Amino acid sequence: MQVVDLDRDTIKRGLAEGSLLVIDVREPHEYSAGHIPGAVSHPLSGFDPDAVAALVAEDGRQPVFSCASGVRSVHALMAAQQAGLDITHHYKGGFKDWYGAGETIA
């Protein structure tokens, strides 16, 4: 399995440049309580590789999985890679790092 850890600055830059698609794999109640602006919700509990593949193909940006702290995002990477998807990036610190640094949340 290939895992590329991205930090907060890289996520911020990618969102600002429009080059990263942040896929939040936390549960819907977590997402609705606060998320990284621009992130799309795709909960790990109902992970569908075909839906992720369609989202990534339609969007065109580099996909990056994100969760609360970087654990579920690695599980999402494993599931995606096992399904044959070429997704390798995740936000290592996740939402806790983002929120803890005082970044804007949606």
PDB file of C-alpha atoms in Angstrom:
ATOM      1  CA  MET A   1       0.000   0.000   0.000  1.00  0.00           C
ATOM      2  CA  GLN A   2       1.211   3.474  -0.813  1.00  0.00           C
ATOM      3  CA  VAL A   3       0.473   6.317   1.623  1.00  0.00           C
ATOM      4  CA  VAL A   4       1.508   9.922   1.042  1.00  0.00           C
ATOM      5  CA  ASP A   5       1.079  12.112   4.125  1.00  0.00           C
ATOM      6  CA  LEU A   6       0.091  15.725   3.475  1.00  0.00           C
ATOM      7  CA  ASP A   7       0.311  18.447   6.115  1.00  0.00           C
ATOM      8  CA  ARG A   8      -2.007  21.402   6.791  1.00  0.00           C
ATOM      9  CA  ASP A   9       0.005  23.873   4.716  1.00  0.00           C
ATOM     10  CA  THR A  10      -0.096  21.564   1.700  1.00  0.00           C
ATOM     11  CA  ILE A  11      -3.864  21.099   2.106  1.00  0.00           C
ATOM     12  CA  LYS A  12      -4.405  24.867   2.408  1.00  0.00           C
ATOM     13  CA  ARG A  13      -2.279  25.568  -0.654  1.00  0.00           C
ATOM     14  CA  GLY A  14      -3.995  22.853  -2.704  1.00  0.00           C
ATOM     15  CA  LEU A  15      -7.446  24.124  -1.798  1.00  0.00           C
ATOM     16  CA  ALA A  16      -6.469  27.723  -2.577  1.00  0.00           C
ATOM     17  CA  GLU A  17      -4.978  26.704  -5.927  1.00  0.00           C
ATOM     18  CA  GLY A  18      -7.892  24.416  -6.732  1.00  0.00           C
ATOM     19  CA  SER A  19      -5.601  21.416  -7.184  1.00  0.00           C
ATOM     20  CA  LEU A  20      -6.830  19.213  -4.297  1.00  0.00           C
ATOM     21  CA  LEU A  21     -10.163  17.482  -3.744  1.00  0.00           C
ATOM     22  CA  VAL A  22     -10.490  16.835  -0.001  1.00  0.00           C
ATOM     23  CA  ILE A  23     -12.728  13.816   0.629  1.00  0.00           C
ATOM     24  CA  ASP A  24     -13.865  13.774   4.264  1.00  0.00           C
ATOM     25  CA  VAL A  25     -14.435  10.170   5.370  1.00  0.00           C
ATOM     26  CA  ARG A  26     -15.820  11.027   8.826  1.00  0.00           C
ATOM     27  CA  GLU A  27     -19.421  10.210   9.653  1.00  0.00           C
ATOM     28  CA  PRO A  28     -22.218  12.597   8.550  1.00  0.00           C
ATOM     29  CA  HIS A  29     -22.760  13.964  12.069  1.00  0.00           C
ATOM     30  CA  GLU A  30     -19.047  14.789  12.342  1.00  0.00           C
ATOM     31  CA  TYR A  31     -19.013  16.468   8.937  1.00  0.00           C
ATOM     32  CA  SER A  32     -22.114  18.531   9.686  1.00  0.00           C
ATOM     33  CA  ALA A  33     -20.634  19.671  13.018  1.00  0.00           C
ATOM     34  CA  GLY A  34     -17.707  21.223  11.137  1.00  0.00           C
ATOM     35  CA  HIS A  35     -15.447  20.447   8.204  1.00  0.00           C
ATOM     36  CA  ILE A  36     -12.667  21.862   6.075  1.00  0.00           C
ATOM     37  CA  PRO A  37     -14.203  24.371   3.648  1.00  0.00           C
ATOM     38  CA  GLY A  38     -14.534  22.762   0.229  1.00  0.00           C
ATOM     39  CA  ALA A  39     -14.283  19.192   1.538  1.00  0.00           C
ATOM     40  CA  VAL A  40     -16.867  16.702   0.286  1.00  0.00           C
ATOM     41  CA  SER A  41     -18.424  14.095   2.557  1.00  0.00           C
ATOM     42  CA  HIS A  42     -17.987  10.402   1.789  1.00  0.00           C
ATOM     43  CA  PRO A  43     -18.213   8.447   5.090  1.00  0.00           C
ATOM     44  CA  LEU A  44     -15.919   5.470   5.508  1.00  0.00           C
ATOM     45  CA  SER A  45     -18.786   3.440   7.032  1.00  0.00           C
ATOM     46  CA  GLY A  46     -20.512   3.415   3.651  1.00  0.00           C
ATOM     47  CA  PHE A  47     -17.382   3.508   1.522  1.00  0.00           C
ATOM     48  CA  ASP A  48     -18.172   2.854  -2.129  1.00  0.00           C
ATOM     49  CA  PRO A  49     -15.082   2.705  -4.375  1.00  0.00           C
ATOM     50  CA  ASP A  50     -17.230   3.156  -7.498  1.00  0.00           C
ATOM     51  CA  ALA A  51     -18.738   6.375  -6.111  1.00  0.00           C
ATOM     52  CA  VAL A  52     -15.280   7.653  -5.174  1.00  0.00           C
ATOM     53  CA  ALA A  53     -13.950   6.781  -8.632  1.00  0.00           C
ATOM     54  CA  ALA A  54     -16.842   8.663 -10.252  1.00  0.00           C
ATOM     55  CA  LEU A  55     -16.339  11.671  -7.974  1.00  0.00           C
ATOM     56  CA  VAL A  56     -12.614  11.815  -8.714  1.00  0.00           C
ATOM     57  CA  ALA A  57     -13.132  11.365 -12.472  1.00  0.00           C
ATOM     58  CA  GLU A  58     -15.797  14.085 -12.583  1.00  0.00           C
ATOM     59  CA  ASP A  59     -13.855  16.529 -10.399  1.00  0.00           C
ATOM     60  CA  GLY A  60     -10.410  16.189 -11.931  1.00  0.00           C
ATOM     61  CA  ARG A  61      -8.429  17.397  -8.906  1.00  0.00           C
ATOM     62  CA  GLN A  62      -5.937  15.307  -6.903  1.00  0.00           C
ATOM     63  CA  PRO A  63      -8.004  13.355  -4.334  1.00  0.00           C
ATOM     64  CA  VAL A  64      -6.954  13.523  -0.682  1.00  0.00           C
ATOM     65  CA  PHE A  65      -8.729  11.589   2.055  1.00  0.00           C
ATOM     66  CA  SER A  66      -9.254  13.335   5.371  1.00  0.00           C
ATOM     67  CA  CYS A  67     -10.813  12.267   8.674  1.00  0.00           C
ATOM     68  CA  ALA A  68     -10.585  13.386  12.292  1.00  0.00           C
ATOM     69  CA  SER A  69      -6.959  12.506  12.980  1.00  0.00           C
ATOM     70  CA  GLY A  70      -5.512  10.511  10.075  1.00  0.00           C
ATOM     71  CA  VAL A  71      -6.568   6.956  10.970  1.00  0.00           C
ATOM     72  CA  ARG A  72      -9.779   6.480   8.969  1.00  0.00           C
ATOM     73  CA  SER A  73      -8.237   8.271   6.004  1.00  0.00           C
ATOM     74  CA  VAL A  74      -5.581   5.530   5.820  1.00  0.00           C
ATOM     75  CA  HIS A  75      -8.348   2.905   5.986  1.00  0.00           C
ATOM     76  CA  ALA A  76     -10.048   4.719   3.084  1.00  0.00           C
ATOM     77  CA  LEU A  77      -6.758   4.634   1.162  1.00  0.00           C
ATOM     78  CA  MET A  78      -6.509   0.875   1.742  1.00  0.00           C
ATOM     79  CA  ALA A  79     -10.086   0.307   0.554  1.00  0.00           C
ATOM     80  CA  ALA A  80      -9.597   2.507  -2.500  1.00  0.00           C
ATOM     81  CA  GLN A  81      -6.293   0.890  -3.464  1.00  0.00           C
ATOM     82  CA  GLN A  82      -7.705  -2.625  -2.954  1.00  0.00           C
ATOM     83  CA  ALA A  83     -10.488  -1.647  -5.375  1.00  0.00           C
ATOM     84  CA  GLY A  84      -7.873  -0.612  -7.928  1.00  0.00           C
ATOM     85  CA  LEU A  85      -8.117   3.162  -7.498  1.00  0.00           C
ATOM     86  CA  ASP A  86      -4.938   5.214  -7.813  1.00  0.00           C
ATOM     87  CA  ILE A  87      -5.412   7.299  -4.653  1.00  0.00           C
ATOM     88  CA  THR A  88      -2.396   7.661  -2.390  1.00  0.00           C
ATOM     89  CA  HIS A  89      -2.744  10.966  -0.486  1.00  0.00           C
ATOM     90  CA  HIS A  90      -4.277  11.731   2.888  1.00  0.00           C
ATOM     91  CA  TYR A  91      -4.242  14.614   5.355  1.00  0.00           C
ATOM     92  CA  LYS A  92      -2.145  13.180   8.162  1.00  0.00           C
ATOM     93  CA  GLY A  93      -3.437  15.511  10.894  1.00  0.00           C
ATOM     94  CA  GLY A  94      -7.025  15.560   9.728  1.00  0.00           C
ATOM     95  CA  PHE A  95      -9.766  17.801  11.025  1.00  0.00           C
ATOM     96  CA  LYS A  96      -8.330  17.886  14.557  1.00  0.00           C
ATOM     97  CA  ASP A  97      -5.124  19.431  13.226  1.00  0.00           C
ATOM     98  CA  TRP A  98      -7.059  21.872  11.030  1.00  0.00           C
ATOM     99  CA  TYR A  99      -9.439  22.988  13.777  1.00  0.00           C
ATOM    100  CA  GLY A 100      -6.745  22.976  16.446  1.00  0.00           C
ATOM    101  CA  ALA A 101      -4.674  25.399  14.386  1.00  0.00           C
ATOM    102  CA  GLY A 102      -7.575  27.844  14.285  1.00  0.00           C
ATOM    103  CA  GLU A 103      -8.271  27.412  10.576  1.00  0.00           C
ATOM    104  CA  THR A 104     -11.672  28.417   9.195  1.00  0.00           C
ATOM    105  CA  ILE A 105     -14.268  25.642   9.244  1.00  0.00           C
ATOM    106  CA  ALA A 106     -17.525  25.273   7.371  1.00  0.00           C
TER     107      ALA A 106
END
